[in-house]
Coordinates of C-alpha atoms in Angstrom, one line a residue:
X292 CA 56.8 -3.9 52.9
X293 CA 59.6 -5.9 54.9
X294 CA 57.8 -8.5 56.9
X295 CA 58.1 -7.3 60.4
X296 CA 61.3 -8.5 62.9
X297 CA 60.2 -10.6 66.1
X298 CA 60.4 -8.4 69.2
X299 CA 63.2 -10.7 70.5
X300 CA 65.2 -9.4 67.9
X301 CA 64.9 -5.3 68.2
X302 CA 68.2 -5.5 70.5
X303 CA 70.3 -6.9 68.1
X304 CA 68.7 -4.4 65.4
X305 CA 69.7 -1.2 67.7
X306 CA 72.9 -2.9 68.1
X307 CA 73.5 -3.1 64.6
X308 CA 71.7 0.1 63.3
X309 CA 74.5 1.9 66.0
X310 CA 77.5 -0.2 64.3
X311 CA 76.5 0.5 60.2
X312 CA 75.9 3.7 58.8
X313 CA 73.7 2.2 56.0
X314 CA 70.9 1.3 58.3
X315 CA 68.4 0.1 55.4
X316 CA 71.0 -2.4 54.7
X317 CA 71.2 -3.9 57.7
X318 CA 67.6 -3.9 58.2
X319 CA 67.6 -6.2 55.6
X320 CA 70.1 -8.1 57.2
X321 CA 68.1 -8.8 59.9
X322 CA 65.0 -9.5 57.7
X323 CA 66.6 -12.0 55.8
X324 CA 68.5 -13.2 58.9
X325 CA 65.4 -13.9 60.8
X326 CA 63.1 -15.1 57.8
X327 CA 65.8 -17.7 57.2
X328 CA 66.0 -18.7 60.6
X329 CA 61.9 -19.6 60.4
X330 CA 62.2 -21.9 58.0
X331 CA 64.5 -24.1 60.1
X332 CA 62.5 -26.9 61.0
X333 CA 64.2 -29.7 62.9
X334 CA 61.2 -32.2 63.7
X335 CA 58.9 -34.1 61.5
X336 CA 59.2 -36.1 58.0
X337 CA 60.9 -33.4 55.9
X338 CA 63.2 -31.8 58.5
X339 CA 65.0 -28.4 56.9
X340 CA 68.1 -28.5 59.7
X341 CA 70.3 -26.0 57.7
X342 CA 69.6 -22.8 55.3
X343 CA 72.7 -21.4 53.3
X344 CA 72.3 -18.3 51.8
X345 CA 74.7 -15.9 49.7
X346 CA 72.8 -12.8 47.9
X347 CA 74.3 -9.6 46.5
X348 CA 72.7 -6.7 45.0
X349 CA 75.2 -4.6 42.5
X350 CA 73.2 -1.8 42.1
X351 CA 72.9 -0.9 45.8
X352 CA 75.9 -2.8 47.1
X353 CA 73.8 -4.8 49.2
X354 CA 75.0 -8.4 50.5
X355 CA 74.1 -11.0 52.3
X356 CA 76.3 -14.5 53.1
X357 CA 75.0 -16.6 55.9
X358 CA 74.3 -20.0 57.4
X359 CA 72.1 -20.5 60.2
X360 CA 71.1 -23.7 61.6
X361 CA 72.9 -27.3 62.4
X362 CA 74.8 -29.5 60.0
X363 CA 71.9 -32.1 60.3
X364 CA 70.4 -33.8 63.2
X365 CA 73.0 -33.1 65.7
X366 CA 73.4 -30.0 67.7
X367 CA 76.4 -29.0 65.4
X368 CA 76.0 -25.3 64.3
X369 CA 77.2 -24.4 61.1
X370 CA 78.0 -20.8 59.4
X371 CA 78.1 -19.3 55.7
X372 CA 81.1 -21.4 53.8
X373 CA 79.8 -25.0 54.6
X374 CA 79.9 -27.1 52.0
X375 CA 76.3 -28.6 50.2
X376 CA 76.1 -31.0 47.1
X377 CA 74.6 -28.7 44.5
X378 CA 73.3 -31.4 42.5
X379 CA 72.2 -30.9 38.9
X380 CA 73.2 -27.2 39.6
X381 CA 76.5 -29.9 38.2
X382 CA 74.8 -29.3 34.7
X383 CA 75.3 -25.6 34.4
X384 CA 79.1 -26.6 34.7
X385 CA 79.4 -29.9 32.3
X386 CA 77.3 -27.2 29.8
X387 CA 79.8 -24.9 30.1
X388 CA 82.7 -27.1 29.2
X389 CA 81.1 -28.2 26.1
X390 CA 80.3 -24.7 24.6
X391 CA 84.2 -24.6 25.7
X392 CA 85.4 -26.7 23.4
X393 CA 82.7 -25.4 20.6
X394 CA 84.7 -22.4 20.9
X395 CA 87.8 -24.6 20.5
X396 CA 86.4 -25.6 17.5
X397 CA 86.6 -29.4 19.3
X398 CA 82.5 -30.3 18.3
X399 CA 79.8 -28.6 17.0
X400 CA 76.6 -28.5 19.1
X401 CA 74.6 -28.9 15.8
X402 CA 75.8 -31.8 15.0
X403 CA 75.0 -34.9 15.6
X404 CA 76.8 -37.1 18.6
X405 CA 77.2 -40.3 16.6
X406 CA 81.1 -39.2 15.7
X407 CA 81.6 -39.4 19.5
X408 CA 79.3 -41.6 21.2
X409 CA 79.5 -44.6 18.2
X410 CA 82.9 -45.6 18.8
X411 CA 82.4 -46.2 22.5
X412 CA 81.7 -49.7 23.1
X413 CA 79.7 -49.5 26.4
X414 CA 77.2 -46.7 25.2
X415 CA 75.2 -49.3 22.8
X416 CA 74.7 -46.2 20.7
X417 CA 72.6 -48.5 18.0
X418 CA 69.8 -49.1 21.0
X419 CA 70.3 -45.3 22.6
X420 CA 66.8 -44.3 21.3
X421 CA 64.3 -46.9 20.4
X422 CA 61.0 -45.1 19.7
X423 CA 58.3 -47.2 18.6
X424 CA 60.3 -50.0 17.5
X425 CA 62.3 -47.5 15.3
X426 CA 65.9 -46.5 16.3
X427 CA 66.6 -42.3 16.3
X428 CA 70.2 -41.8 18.5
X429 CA 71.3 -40.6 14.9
X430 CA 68.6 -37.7 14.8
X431 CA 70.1 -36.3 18.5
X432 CA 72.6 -33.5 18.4
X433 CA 74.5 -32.3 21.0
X434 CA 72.3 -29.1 21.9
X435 CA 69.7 -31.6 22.3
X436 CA 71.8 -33.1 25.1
X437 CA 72.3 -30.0 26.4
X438 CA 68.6 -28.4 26.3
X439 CA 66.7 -32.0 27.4
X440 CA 65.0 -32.1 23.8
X441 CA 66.8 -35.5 22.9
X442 CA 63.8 -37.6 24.0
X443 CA 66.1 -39.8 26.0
X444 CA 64.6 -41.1 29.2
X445 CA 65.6 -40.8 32.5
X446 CA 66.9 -43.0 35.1
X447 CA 65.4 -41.2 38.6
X448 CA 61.9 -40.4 37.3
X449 CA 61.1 -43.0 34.5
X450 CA 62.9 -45.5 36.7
X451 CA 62.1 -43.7 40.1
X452 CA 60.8 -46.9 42.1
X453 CA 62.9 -49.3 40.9
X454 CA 66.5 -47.5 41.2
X455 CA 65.3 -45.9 44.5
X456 CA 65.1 -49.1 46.3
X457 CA 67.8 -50.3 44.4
X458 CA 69.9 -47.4 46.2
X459 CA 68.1 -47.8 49.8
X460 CA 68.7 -51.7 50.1
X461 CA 72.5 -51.0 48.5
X462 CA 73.3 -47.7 50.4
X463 CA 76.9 -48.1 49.9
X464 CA 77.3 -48.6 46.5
X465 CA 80.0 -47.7 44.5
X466 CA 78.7 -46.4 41.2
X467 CA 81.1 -45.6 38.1
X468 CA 80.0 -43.3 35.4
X469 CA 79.6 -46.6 33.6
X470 CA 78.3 -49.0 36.3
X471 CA 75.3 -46.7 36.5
X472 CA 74.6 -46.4 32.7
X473 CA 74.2 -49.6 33.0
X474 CA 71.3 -49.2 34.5
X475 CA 69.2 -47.2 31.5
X476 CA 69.6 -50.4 29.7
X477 CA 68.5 -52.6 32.5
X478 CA 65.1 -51.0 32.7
X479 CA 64.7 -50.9 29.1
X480 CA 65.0 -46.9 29.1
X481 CA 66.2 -47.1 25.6
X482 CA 63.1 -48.3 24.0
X483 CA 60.9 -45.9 26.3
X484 CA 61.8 -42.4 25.0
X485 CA 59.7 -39.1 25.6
X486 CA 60.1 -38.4 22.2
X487 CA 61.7 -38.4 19.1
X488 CA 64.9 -35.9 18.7
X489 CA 64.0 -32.2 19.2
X490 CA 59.5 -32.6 19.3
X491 CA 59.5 -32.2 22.6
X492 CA 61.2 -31.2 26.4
X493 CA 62.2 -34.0 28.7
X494 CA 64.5 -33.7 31.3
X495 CA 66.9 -36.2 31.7
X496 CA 70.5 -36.9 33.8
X497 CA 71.5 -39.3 31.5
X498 CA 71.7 -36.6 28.6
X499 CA 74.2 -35.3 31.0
X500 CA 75.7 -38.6 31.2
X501 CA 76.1 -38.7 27.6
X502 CA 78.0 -35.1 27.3
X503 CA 80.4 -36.3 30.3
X504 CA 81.2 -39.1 28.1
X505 CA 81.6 -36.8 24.6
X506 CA 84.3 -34.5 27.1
X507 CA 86.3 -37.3 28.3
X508 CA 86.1 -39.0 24.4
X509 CA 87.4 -35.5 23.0
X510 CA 89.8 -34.2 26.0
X511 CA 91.2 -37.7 27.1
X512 CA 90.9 -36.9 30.2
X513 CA 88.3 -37.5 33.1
X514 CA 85.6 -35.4 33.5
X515 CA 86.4 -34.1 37.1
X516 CA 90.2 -33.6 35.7
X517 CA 88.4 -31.6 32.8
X518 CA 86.2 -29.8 35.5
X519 CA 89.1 -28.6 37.9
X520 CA 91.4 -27.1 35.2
X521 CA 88.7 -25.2 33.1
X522 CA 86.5 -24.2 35.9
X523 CA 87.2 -24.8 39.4
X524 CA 91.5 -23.9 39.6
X525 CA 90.9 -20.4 37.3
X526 CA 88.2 -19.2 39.3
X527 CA 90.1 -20.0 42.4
X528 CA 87.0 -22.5 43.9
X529 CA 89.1 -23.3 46.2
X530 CA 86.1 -25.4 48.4
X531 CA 84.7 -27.0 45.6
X532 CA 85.2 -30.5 44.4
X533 CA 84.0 -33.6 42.5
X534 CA 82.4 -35.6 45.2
X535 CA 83.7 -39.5 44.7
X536 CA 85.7 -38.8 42.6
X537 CA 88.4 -36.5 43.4
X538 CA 89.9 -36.3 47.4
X539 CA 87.8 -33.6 49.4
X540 CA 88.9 -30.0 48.6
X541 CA 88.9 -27.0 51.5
X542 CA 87.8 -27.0 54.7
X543 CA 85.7 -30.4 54.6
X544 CA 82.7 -28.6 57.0
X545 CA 80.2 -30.3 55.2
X546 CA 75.7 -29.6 55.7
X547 CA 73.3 -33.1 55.5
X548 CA 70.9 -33.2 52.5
X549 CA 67.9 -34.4 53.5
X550 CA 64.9 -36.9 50.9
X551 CA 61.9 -36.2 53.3
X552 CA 63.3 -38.0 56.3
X553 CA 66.6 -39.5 54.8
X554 CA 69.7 -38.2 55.5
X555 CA 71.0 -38.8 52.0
X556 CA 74.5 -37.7 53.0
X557 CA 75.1 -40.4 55.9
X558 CA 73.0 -43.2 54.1
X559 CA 73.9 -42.9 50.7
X560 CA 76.4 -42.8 48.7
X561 CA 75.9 -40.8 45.7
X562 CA 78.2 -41.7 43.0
X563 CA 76.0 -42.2 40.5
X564 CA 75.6 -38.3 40.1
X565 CA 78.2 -37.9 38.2
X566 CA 77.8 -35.2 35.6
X567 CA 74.1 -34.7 36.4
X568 CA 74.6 -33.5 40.2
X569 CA 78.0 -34.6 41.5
X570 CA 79.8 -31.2 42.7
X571 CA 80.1 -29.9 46.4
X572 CA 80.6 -26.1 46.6
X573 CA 79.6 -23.3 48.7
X574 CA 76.9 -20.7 48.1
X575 CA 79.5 -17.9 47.7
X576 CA 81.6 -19.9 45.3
X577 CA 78.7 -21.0 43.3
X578 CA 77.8 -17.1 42.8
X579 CA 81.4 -16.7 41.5
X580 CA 81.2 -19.3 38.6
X581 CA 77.6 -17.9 37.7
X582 CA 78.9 -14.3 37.5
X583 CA 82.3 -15.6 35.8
X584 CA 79.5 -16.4 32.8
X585 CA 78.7 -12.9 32.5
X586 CA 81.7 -11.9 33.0
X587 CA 83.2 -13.5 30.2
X588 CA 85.8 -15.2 32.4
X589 CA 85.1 -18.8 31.0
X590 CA 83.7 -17.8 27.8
X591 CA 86.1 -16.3 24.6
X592 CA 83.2 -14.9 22.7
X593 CA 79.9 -12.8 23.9
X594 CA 78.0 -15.1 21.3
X595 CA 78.2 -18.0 23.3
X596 CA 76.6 -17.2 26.2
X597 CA 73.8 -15.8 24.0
X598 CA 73.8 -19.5 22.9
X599 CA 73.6 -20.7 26.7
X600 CA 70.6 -18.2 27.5
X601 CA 68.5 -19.3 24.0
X602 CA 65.6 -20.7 25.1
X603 CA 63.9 -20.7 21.4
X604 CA 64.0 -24.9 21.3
X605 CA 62.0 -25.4 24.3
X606 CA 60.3 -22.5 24.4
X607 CA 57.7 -24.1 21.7
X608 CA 57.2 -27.2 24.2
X609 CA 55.9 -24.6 26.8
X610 CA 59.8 -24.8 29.0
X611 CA 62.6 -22.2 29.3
X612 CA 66.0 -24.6 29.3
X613 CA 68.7 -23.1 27.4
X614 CA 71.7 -24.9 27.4
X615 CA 72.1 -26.3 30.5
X616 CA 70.8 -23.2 32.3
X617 CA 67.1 -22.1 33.0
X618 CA 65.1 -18.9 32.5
X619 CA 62.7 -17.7 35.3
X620 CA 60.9 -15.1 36.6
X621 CA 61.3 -14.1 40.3
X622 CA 59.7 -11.3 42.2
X623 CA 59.1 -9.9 38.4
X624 CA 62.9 -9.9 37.4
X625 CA 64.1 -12.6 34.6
X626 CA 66.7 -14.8 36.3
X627 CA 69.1 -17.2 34.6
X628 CA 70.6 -20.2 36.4
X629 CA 70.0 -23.5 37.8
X630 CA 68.2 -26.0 41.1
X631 CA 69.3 -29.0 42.1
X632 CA 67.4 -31.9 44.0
X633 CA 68.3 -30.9 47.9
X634 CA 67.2 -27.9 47.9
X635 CA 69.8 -25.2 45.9
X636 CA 69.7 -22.3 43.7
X637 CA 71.7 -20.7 41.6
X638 CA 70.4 -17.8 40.3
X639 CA 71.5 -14.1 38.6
X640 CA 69.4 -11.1 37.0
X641 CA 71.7 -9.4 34.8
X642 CA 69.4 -7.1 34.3
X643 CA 68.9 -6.1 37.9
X644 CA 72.3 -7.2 38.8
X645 CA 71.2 -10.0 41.3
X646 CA 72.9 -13.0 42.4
X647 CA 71.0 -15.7 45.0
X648 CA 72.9 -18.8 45.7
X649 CA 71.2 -20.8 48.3
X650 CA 70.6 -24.6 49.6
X651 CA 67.8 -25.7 52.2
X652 CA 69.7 -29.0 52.4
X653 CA 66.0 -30.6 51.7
X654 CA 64.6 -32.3 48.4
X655 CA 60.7 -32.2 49.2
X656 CA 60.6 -29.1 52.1
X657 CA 57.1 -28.4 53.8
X658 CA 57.1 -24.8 52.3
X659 CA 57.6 -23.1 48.9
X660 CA 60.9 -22.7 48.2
X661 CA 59.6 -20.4 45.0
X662 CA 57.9 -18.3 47.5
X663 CA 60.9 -18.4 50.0
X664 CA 62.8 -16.6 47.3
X665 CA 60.6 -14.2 46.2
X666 CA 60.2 -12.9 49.3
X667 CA 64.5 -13.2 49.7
X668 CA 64.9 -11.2 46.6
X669 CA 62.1 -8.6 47.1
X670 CA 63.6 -7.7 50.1
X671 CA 67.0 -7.5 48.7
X672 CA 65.4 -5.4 46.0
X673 CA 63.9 -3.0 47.8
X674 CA 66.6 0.8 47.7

């Protein structure tokens, strides 16, 4: 059952049950309209200012693209196409570039990343993966890059504390791709693996790192260079960018991400990113590149997306991470996509022919966001 509509808002629902001929539809409109609008909560330590949402059912033709709420915490309202940093939603992206240029024949993803990572100087690749006092970087592949089975560490939770405060008492820090490398070597990440290559799941930005370095090594060119011609200009993403690194694309109407009570977006500056989490979009641009996957738009061959979705290498360490791209369940339907750290989704059944793209513009919200979207898709589900 659709949970009910507030009496404030039966009006509105007569108003718009006189103006559509498909009234279920814009029942669930309404519902999804209103059950986004109670999750806006401007006061208190993890403030959610902003919800933007873009859902479509194929099968019934349902659809849904809205923003409710203010850009942050001014009084500024905002609508459906603002702009959000998907963060590590960035991943999906960088993972389709590579399987790119495996279908280029340009790398393998079984082999190992020595050939690409050696020659570059500032990598250290002879100290990448210390474990127990024994070195491994020549047992990691690229797929276990791409699936977070390499072992390698990670700079925001194995270094959490320490680069956190580095960030809040340098707020304005410009980071290169480099410049924060750096940093895994700094805090001895390198001889503090998860594991050695391919026993075991851990995920890790700075395998992400590592692949934005093997596309510039192999394409010469930089990675948002590589990002706009093979993904952003031929789906026409016309409002999605490389943040700090490229100019601002589109409209520039941009939403605040909020860490608990820290407007990341005004305080920080979030360079360091980079091929883990650096792309702004839109929700209903986001659904385009997810559906361009099935779609075969970026792909030349069906067997590569089969190679995306294969969970089988961390399926035995009790995860579903194909490459670069998760498996779930949600309101009983298997969903393939990504989440990144304020608060988006990026999610599609093919199955059931569902897309949810959605951002809460809040790392660590007061509510489920897993129950928030079961709820969102059940509705949407229902004929």
């Amino acid at each position: 059952m659709m949970k009910r509509v507030i009496l404030k808002t039966l009006p509105f629902v007569l108003f718009t049950f006189l103006c559509h001929s498909q009234t279920g539809s814009a029942l669930k409109t309404i519902t999804i309209d209103s059950l986004m609008r109670a999750h806006i909560v401007h006061r208190g330590k993890k403030p959610v200012h902003n919800f933007l949402l873009y859902l479509k059912n194929e099968k019934t033709s349902f659809e849904i693209h809205r923003g409710v709420g203010t850009v942050g915490r001014n009084n500024t309202a905002i609508d459906a196409d603002y702009q959000y940093n998907v963060a590590s939603i960035t991943k999906t992206m960088v993972a389709a570039v590579v399987l790119q240029l495996f279908e280029e024949q340009k790398l393998d993803v079984k082999e190992p990343i020595k050939k690409y990572l050696e020659p570059i100087d500032f990598i250290r690749y002879h100290e990448l993966h210390i474990y127990k006092g024994k070195p491994y970087q020549d047992k990691i592949t690229i797929a276990m890059l791409l699936n977070h089975t390499s072992g390698i560490s990670d700079v925001f939770v194995d270094a959490e504390t320490r680069f956190n405060l580095s960030v809040l008492l340098h707020p304005k820090r410009m980071y290169t791709p480099q410049r924060f490398y750096k940093r895994y070597f700094r805090y001895n990440l390198n001889k503090k693996p998860a594991n050695t290559p391919g026993k075991g799941y851990h995920y890790s930005d700075i395998n992400y790192m590592l692949l934005g370095f093997i596309i510039e090594h192999i394409t010469k060119k930089p990675l948002q260079e590589v990002l706009r011609e093979r993904i952003l200009e031929p789906l026409n993403m016309t409002n999605t960018y490389f943040e700090h690194y490229e100019e601002v694309h589109g409209h520039g109407k941009r939403i605040d991400a909020f860490m608990n009570s820290i407007n990341i977006t005004k305080r920080i500056n979030t360079s360091y990113e980079w091929a883990g989490g650096g792309i702004v979009s839109t929700t209903k641009e986001m659904a385009l590149f997810i559906k361009a996957l099935w779609e075969m738009t970026l792909f030349k061959n069906e067997g590569t997306l089969e190679m995306m979705l294969d969970i089988t290498a961390t399926a035995k360490h009790d995860r579903q991470y194909g490459l670069g791209i998760f498996k779930w369940n949600f309101d009983n339907k298997t969903f393939y996509g990504h989440g990144g750290f304020y608060g988006s989704i990026l999610a599609y059944a093919p199955e059931h022919g569902i897309i949810i793209s959605a951002n809460i513009g809040q790392a660590f919200p007061s509510f489920s966001a897993n129950e928030l979207l079961n709820t969102v898709i059940n509705i949407a589900s229902e004929k």
